[in-house]
Short mmCIF file of C-alpha atoms and ligand atoms in Angstrom, two decimals:
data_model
loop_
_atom_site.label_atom_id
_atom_site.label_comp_id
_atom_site.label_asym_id
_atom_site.label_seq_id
_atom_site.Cartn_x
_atom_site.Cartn_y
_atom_site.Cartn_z
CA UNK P 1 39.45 4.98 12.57
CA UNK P 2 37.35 1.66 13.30
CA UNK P 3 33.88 1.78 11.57
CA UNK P 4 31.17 1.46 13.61
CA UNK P 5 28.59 -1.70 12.68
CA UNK P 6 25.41 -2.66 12.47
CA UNK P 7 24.14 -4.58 15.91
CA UNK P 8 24.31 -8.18 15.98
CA UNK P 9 20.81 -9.22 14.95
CA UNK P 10 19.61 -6.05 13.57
CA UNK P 11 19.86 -5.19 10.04
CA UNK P 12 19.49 -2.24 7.82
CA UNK P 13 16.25 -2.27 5.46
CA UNK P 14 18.31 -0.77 2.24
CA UNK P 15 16.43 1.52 -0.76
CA UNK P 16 16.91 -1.57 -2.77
CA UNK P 17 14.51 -3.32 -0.46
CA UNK P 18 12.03 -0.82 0.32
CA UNK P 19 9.38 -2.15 -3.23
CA UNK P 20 9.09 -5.61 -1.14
CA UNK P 21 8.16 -3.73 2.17
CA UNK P 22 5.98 -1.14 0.46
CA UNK P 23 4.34 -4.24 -0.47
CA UNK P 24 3.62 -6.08 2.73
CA UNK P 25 2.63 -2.53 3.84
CA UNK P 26 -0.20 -1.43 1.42
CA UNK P 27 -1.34 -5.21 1.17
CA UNK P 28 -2.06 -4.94 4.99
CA UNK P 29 -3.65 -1.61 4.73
CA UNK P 30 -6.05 -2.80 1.73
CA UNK P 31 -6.57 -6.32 3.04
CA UNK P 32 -7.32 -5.53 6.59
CA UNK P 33 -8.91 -2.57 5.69
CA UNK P 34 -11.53 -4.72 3.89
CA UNK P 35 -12.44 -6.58 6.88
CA UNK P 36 -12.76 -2.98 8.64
CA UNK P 37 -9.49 -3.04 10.69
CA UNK P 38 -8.09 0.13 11.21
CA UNK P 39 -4.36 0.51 12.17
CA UNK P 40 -3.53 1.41 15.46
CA UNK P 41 0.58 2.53 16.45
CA UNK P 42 1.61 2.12 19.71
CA UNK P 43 4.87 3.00 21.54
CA UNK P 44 7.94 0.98 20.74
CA UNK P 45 8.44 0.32 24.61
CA UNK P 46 6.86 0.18 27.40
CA UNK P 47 6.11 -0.83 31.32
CA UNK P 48 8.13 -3.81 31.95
CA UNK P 49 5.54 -5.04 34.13
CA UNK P 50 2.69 -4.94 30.82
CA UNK P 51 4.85 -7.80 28.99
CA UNK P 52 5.48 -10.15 32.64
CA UNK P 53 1.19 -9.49 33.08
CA UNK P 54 0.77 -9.36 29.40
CA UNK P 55 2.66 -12.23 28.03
CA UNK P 56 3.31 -14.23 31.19
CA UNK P 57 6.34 -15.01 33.43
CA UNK P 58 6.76 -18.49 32.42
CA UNK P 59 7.39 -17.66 29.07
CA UNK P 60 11.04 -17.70 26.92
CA UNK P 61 9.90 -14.27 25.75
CA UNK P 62 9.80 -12.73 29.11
CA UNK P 63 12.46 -14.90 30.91
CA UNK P 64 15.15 -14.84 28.62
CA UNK P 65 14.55 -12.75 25.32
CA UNK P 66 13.19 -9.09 26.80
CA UNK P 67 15.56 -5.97 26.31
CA UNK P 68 14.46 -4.18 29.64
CA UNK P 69 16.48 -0.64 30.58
CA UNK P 70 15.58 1.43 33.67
CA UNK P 71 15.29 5.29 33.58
CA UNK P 72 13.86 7.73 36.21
CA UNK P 73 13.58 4.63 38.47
CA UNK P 74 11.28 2.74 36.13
CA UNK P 75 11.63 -0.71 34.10
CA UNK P 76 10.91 -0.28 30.75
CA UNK P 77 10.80 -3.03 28.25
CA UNK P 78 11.43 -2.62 23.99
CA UNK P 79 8.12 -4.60 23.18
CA UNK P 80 9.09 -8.05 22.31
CA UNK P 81 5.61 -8.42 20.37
CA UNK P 82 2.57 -6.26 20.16
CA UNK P 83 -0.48 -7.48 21.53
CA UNK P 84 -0.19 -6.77 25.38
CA UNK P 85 0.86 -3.17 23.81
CA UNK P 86 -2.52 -3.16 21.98
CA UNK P 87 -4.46 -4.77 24.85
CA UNK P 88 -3.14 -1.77 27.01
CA UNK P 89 -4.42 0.84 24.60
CA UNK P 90 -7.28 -0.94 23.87
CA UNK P 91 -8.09 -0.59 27.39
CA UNK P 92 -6.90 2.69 28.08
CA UNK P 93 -8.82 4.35 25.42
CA UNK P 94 -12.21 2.80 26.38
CA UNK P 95 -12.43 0.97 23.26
CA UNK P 96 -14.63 -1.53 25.10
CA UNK P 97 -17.33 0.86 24.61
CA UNK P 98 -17.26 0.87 20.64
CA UNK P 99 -19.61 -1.37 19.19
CA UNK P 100 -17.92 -4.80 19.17
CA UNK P 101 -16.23 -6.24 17.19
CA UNK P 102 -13.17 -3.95 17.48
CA UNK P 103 -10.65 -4.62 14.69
CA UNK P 104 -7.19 -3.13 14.88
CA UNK P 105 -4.06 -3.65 13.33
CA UNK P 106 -0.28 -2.98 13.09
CA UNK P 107 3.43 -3.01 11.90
CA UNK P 108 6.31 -2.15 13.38
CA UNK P 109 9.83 -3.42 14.99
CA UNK P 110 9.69 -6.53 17.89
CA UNK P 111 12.68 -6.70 19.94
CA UNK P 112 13.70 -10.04 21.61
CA UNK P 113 17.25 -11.09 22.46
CA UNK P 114 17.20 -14.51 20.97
CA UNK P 115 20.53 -16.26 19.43
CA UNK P 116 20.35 -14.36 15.79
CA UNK P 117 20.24 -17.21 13.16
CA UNK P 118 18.69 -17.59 9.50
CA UNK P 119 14.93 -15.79 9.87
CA UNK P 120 15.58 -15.13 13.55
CA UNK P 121 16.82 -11.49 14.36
CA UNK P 122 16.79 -9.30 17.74
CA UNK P 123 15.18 -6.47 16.10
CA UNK P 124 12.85 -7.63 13.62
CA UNK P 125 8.84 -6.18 12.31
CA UNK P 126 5.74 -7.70 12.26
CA UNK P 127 2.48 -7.04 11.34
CA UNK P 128 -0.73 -8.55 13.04
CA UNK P 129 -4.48 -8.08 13.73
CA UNK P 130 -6.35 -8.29 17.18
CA UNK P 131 -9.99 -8.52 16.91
CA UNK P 132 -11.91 -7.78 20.55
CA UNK P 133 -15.48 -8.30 21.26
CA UNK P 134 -16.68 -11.70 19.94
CA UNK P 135 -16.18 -15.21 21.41
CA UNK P 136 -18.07 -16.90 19.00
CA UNK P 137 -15.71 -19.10 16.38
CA UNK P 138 -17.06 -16.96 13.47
CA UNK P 139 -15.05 -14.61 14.96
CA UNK P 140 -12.19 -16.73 14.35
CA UNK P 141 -12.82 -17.96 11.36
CA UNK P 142 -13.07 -14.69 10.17
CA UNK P 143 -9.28 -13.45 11.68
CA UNK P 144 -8.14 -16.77 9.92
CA UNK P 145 -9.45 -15.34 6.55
CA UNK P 146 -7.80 -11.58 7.09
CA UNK P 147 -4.26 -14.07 7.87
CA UNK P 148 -4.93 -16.64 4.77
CA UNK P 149 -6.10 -13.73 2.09
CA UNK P 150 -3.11 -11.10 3.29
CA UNK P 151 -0.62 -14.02 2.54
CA UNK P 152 -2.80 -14.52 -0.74
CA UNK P 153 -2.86 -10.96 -1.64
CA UNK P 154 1.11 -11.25 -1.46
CA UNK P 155 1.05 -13.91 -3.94
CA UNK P 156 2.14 -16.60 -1.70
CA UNK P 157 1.11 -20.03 -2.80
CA UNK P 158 1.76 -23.53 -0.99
CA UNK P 159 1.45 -22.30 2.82
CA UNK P 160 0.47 -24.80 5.62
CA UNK P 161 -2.27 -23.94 8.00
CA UNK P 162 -2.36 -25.60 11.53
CA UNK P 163 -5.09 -25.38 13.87
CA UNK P 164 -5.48 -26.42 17.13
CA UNK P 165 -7.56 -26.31 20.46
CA UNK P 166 -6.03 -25.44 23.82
CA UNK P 167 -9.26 -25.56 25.71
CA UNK P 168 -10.58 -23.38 28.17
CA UNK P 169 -8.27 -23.10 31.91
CA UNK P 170 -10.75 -25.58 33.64
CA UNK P 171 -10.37 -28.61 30.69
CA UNK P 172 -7.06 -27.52 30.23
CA UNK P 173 -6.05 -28.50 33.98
CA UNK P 174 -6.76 -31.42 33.65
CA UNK P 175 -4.95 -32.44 30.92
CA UNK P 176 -1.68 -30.35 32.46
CA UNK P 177 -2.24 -33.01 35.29
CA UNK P 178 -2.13 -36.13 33.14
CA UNK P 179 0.60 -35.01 30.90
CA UNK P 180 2.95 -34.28 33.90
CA UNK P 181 1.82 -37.76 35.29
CA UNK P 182 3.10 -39.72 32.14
CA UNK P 183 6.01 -37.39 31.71
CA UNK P 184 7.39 -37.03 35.09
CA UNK P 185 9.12 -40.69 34.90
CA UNK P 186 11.48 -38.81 32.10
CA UNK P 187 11.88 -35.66 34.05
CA UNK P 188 15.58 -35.68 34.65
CA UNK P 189 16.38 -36.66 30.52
CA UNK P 190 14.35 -33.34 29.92
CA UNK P 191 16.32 -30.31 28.51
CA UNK P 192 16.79 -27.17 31.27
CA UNK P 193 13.95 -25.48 30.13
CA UNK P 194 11.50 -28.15 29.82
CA UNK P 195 12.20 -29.07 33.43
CA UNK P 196 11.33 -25.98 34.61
CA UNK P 197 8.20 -26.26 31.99
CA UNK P 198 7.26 -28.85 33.55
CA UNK P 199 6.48 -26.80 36.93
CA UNK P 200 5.22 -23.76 35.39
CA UNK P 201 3.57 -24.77 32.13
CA UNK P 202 3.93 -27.94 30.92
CA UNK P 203 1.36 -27.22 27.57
CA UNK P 204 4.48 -25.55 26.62
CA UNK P 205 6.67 -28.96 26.78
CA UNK P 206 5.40 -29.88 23.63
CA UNK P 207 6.56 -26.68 21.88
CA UNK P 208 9.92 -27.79 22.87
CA UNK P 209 12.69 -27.69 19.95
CA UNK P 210 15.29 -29.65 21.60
CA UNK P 211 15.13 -33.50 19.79
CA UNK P 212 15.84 -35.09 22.77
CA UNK P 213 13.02 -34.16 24.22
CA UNK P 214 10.64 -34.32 21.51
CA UNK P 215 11.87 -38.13 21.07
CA UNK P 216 10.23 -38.41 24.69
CA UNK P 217 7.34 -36.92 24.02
CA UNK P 218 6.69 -39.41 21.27
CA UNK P 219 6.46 -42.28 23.39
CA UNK P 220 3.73 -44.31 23.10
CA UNK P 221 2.07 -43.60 26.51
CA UNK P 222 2.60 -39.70 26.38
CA UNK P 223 1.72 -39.40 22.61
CA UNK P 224 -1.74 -41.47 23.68
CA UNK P 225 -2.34 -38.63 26.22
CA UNK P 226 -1.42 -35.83 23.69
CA UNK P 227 -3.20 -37.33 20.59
CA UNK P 228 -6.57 -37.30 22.84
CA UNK P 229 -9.22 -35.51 22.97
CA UNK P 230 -9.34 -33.76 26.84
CA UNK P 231 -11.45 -30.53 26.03
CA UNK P 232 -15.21 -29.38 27.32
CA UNK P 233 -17.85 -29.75 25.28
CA UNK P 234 -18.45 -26.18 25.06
CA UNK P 235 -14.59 -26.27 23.67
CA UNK P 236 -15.19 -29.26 21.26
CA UNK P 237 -18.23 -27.43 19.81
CA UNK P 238 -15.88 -24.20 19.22
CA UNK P 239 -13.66 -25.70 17.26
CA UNK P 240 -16.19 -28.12 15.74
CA UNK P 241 -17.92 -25.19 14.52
CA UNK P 242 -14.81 -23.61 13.46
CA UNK P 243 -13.86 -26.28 11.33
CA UNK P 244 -16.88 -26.43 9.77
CA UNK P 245 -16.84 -22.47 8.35
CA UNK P 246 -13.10 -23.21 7.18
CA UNK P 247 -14.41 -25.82 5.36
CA UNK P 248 -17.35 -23.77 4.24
CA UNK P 249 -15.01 -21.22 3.42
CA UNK P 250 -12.14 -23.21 1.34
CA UNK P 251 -9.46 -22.81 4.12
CA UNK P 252 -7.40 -25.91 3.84
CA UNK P 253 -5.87 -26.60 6.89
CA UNK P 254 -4.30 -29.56 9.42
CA UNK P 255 -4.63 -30.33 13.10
CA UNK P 256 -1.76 -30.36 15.11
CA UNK P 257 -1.88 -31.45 18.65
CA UNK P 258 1.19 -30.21 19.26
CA UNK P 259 0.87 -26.69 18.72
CA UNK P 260 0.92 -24.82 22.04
CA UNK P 261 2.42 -21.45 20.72
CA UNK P 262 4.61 -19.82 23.07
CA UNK P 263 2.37 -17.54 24.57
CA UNK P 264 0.87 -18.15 28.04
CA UNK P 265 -2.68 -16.30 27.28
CA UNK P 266 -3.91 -18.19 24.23
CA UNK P 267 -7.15 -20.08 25.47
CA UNK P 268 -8.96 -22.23 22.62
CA UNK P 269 -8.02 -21.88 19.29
CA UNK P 270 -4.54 -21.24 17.84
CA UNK P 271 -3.09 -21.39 14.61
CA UNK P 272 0.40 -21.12 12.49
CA UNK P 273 0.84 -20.56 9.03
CA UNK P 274 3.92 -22.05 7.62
CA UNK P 275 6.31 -22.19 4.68
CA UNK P 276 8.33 -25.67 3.58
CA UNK P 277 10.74 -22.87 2.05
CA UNK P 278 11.57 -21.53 4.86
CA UNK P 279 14.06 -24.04 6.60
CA UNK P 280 13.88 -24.46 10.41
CA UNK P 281 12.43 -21.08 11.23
CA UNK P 282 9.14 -22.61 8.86
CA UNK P 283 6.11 -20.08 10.79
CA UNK P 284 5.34 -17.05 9.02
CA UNK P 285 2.26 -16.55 11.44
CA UNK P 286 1.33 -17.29 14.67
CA UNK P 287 -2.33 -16.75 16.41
CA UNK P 288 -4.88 -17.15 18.67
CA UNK P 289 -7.67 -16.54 21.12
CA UNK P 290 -7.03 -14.74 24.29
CA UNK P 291 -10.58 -14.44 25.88
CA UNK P 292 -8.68 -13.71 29.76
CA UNK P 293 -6.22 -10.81 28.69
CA UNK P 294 -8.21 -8.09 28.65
CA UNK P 295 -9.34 -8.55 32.22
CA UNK P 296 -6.20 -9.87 33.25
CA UNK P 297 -4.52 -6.52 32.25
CA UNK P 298 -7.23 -4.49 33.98
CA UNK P 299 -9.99 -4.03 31.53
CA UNK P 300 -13.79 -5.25 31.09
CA UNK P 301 -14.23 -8.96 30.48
CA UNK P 302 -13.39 -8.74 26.33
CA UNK P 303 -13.01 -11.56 24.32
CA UNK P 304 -10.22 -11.45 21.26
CA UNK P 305 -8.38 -13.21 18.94
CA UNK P 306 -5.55 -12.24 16.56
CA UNK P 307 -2.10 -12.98 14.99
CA UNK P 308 1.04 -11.89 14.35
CA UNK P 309 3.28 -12.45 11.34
CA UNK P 310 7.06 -11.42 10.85
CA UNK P 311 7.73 -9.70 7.74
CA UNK P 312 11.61 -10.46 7.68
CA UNK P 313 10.32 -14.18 6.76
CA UNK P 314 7.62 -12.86 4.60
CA UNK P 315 10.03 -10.88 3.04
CA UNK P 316 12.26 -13.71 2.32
CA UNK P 317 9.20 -15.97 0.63
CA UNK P 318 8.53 -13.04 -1.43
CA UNK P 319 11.87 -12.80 -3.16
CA UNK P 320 13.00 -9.77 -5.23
CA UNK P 321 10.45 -7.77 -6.37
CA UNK P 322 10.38 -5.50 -9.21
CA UNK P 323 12.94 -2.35 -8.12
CA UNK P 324 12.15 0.16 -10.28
CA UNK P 325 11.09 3.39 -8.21
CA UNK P 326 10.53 5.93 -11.57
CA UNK P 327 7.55 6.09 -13.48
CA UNK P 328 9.36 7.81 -16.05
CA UNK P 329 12.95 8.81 -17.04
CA UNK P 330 13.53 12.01 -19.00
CA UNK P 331 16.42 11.84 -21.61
CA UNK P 332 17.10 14.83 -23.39
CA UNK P 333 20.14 17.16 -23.61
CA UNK P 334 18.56 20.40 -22.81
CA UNK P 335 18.33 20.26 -19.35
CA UNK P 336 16.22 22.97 -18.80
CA UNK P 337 13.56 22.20 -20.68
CA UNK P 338 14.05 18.51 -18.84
CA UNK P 339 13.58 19.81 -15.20
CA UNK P 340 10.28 21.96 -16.23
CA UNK P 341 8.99 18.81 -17.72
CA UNK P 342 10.20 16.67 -14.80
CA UNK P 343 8.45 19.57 -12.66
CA UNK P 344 5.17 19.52 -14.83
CA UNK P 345 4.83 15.61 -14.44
CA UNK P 346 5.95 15.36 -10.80
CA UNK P 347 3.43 17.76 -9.77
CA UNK P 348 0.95 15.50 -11.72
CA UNK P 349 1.93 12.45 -9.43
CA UNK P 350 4.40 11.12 -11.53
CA UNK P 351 7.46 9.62 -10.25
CA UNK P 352 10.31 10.89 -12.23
CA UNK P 353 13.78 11.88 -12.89
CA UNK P 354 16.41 13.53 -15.42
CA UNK P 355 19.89 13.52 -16.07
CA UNK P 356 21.79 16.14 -14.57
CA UNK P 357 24.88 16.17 -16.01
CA UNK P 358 23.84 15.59 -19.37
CA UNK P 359 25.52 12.38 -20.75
CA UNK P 360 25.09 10.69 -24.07
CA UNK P 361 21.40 9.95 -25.05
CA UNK P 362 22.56 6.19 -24.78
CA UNK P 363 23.72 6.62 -21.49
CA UNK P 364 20.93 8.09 -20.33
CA UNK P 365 18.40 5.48 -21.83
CA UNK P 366 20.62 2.72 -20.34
CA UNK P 367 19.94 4.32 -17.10
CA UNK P 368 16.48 4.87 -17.50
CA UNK P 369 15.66 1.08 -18.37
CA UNK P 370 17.58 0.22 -15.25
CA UNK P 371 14.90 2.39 -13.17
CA UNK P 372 12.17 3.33 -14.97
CA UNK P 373 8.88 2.08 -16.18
CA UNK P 374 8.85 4.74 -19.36
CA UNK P 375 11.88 6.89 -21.35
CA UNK P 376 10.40 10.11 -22.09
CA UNK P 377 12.14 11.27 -25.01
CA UNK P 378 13.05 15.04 -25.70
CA UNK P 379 15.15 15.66 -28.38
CA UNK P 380 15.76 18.21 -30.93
CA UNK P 381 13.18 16.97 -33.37
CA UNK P 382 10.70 16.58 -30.68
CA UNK P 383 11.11 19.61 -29.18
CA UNK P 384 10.91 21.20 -32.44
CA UNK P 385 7.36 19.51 -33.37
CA UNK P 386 6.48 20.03 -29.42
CA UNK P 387 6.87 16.72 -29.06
CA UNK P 388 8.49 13.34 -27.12
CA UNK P 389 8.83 9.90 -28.12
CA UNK P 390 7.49 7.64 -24.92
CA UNK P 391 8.97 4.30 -24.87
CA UNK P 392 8.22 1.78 -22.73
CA UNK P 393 11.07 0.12 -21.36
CA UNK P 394 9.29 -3.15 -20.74
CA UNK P 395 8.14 -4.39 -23.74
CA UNK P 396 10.23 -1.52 -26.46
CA UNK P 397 6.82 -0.10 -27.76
CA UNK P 398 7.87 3.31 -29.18
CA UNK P 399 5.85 6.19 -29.97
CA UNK P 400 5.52 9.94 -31.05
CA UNK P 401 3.37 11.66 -28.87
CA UNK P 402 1.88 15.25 -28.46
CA UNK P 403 3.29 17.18 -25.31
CA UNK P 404 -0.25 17.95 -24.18
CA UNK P 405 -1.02 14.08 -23.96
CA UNK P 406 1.94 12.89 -21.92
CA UNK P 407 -0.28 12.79 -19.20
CA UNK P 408 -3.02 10.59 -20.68
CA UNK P 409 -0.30 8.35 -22.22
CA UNK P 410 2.22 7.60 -19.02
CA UNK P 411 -1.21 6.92 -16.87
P1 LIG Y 1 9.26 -19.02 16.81
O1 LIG Y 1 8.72 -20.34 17.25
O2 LIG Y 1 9.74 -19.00 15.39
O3 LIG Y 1 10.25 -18.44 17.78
P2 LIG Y 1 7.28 -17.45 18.10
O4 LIG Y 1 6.25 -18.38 18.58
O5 LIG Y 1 8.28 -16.90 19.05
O6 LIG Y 1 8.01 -18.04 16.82
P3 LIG Y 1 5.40 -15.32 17.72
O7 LIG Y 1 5.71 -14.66 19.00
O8 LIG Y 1 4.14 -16.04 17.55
O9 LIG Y 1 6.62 -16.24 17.32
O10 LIG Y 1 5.53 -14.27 16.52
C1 LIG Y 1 4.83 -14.40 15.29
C2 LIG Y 1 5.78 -14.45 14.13
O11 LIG Y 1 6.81 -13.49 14.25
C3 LIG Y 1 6.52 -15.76 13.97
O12 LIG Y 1 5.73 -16.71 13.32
C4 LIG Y 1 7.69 -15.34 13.12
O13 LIG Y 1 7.33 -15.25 11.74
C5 LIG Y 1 7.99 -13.96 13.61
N1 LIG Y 1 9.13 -13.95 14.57
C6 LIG Y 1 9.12 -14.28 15.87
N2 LIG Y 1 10.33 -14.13 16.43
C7 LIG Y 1 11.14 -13.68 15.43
C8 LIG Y 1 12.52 -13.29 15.37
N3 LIG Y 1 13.32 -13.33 16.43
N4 LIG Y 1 13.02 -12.88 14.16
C9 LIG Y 1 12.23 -12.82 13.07
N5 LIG Y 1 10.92 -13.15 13.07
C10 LIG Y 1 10.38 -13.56 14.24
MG1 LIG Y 2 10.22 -17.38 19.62
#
């Protein structure tokens, strides 16, 4: 019979894999957690109509890449990313009425249909922060650190932070208007999308991927426009003062006037981290401010930033990680007195196993280095003096020990 397979796009997270993500996991628990962000879980889909308000119609997310089903006469969407999901709670639950700031965060599966590629999946997790309550730029300075220190806590090394200002919707228009003006000459040598970017939101033109286009865009004339500076002075003093605690605060980081992010709600300041080692899918993380969203999805005026990063490309910068699940590894030949002391020390929060079909002690302690961090030793001599021999598999270190101090030893 013909073996069913995986989806193109998804992939199975194997046992082999599960040290990296329990990883990423408890690092976002402990780091966020120190910031006080407390995890929130929403549902893995919901109203269509949440992600067209909530992410915006004129985005490739909603357009092209949403996995929308109908049942009982309703559109419902897989959520392609999380934060009109935690916007709609957010509101829902009153949340507005805690003492700001509000700071949640998650992990969990995305869904987009996007052409699956090296770091690019259909199904794929992130995990992300939204703080709510505080338009001042310590505010985002501070969801910058929770981003920057996560990917520290991980070990990461050599990341790129970018930073940039979209400005608020009334110095934004304005720049939309000149941009199209130097632009529109090149209209018809612009890709498909970018020519209907160009009528719905051209800030997104510059997020193009296509080279073509981004050859055009680096014209003189439109790269003079682009390189500018077109925001308020209420926006240049934002990010002015932003700057100044990520300097303050050791956050090395570059402006790029070309980061848009893909998202139609981001107002001010967004951000990407990235990865050279990463090839052409480079952004681990992607964030910003999204003072509107809250109202625009039904709630009290709120303002909030936050970020999302995808842990399949995490994953990937993180490499293998050290696989092996067992504290300890029994090796005896009496497997009876084996399982009581696998009992004894499991119920003592010790990870461990036995063999259970009693091979050669060699064979056993082969195994055991494979998996485990010790080799507790029970053989007839030691079970004669009440005793096991502990080694530890990682540097050889051998030694007799007393059965009523296994405990104290292994922890
Ligand atoms: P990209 O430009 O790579 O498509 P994006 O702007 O669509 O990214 P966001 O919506 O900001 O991405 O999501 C935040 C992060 O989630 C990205 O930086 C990336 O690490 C990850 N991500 C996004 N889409 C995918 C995908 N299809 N597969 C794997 N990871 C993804
Ligand atoms: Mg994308």
């Amino acid at each position: 019979m013909a073996i069913i397979k995986v989806q193109k796009g998804t992939k199975d997270i194997l046992p082999v894999e599960m040290p990296l993500w329990y990883l990423m996991e408890d690092a976002a628990r402990k780091i966020f957690g120190a910031y006080g962000a407390q995890e929130i879980r929403t549902p893995i889909f919901e109203a269509t109509e949440l992600f067209a308000r909530g992410v915006g119609d004129t985005t490739d997310i909603v357009n092209k890449e949403m996995y929308t089903f109908e049942k009982s006469e309703r559109s419902l969407t897989l959520r392609p990313e999380n934060t009109a999901g935690v916007v709609r709670a957010f509101i829902e639950n009153g949340m507005h009425r805690l003492s700001a700031p509000v700071k949640l965060w998650y992990k969990g599966p995305m869904f987009r249909y996007e052409r699956p590629q090296a770091g690019r999946q259909r199904q794929f997790h992130q995990v992300g922060v939204e703080v709510f309550g505080i338009k001042q730029p310590s505010a985002d300075a501070e969801v910058m650190l929770m981003a920057v220190n996560y990917l520290k806590a991980l070990g990461l090394r050599d990341l790129i932070v970018e930073i940039n200002t979209l400005g608020c919707p009334k110095c934004r228009e304005e720049y939309k208007l000149k941009l199209k003006e130097v632009i529109k000459p090149y209209l018809s040598y612009l890709c498909e999308d970018c020519q209907t970017r160009f009528e719905k939101n051209p800030l997104r033109l510059l997020d193009c991927k296509v080279h073509e286009c981004q050859e055009i865009y680096s014209k003189p004339a439109i790269k003079e426009i682009i390189q500018g500076d077109f925001v308020c002075d209420e926006c240049a003093k934002h990010f002015e003062d932003l700057k100044e605690y990520l300097d303050a605060l050791g956050i090395k980081y570059q402006r790029n006037k070309l980061l848009v992010r893909g998202l139609d709600y981001y107002n001010r300041t967004v951000f990407e981290v990235k990865s050279n080692n990463l090839g052409s899918q480079n952004a681990v993380c992607g964030g910003g401010r999204y003072d509107s969203l809250v109202k625009n999805l039904g709630g009290e005026d709120t303002p909030a930033i936050g970020f999302a990063m995808g842990m399949e490309r995490l994953a990937s910068l993180l490499g293998e990680q050290n696989a092996k699940i067992l504290d300890a590894y029994i090796v005896s030949n009496n497997q009876l007195e084996a399982i009581k002391l696998a009992e004894y020390l499991r119920n003592k929060d010790i990870a461990c196993e036995f063999d259970l079909t009693n091979k050669k002690f060699v064979k056993q302690l082969e195994k055991a280095s494979k998996i485990a961090k010790f080799a507790v030793i029970l053989g007839e001599d030691e079970m004669k003096a009440n005793k096991v021999s502990i080694k530890n598999l990682e540097t050889g270190e051998q030694n007799s020990v007393d059965r009523t101090v296994i405990l104290d030893y292994l922890k």
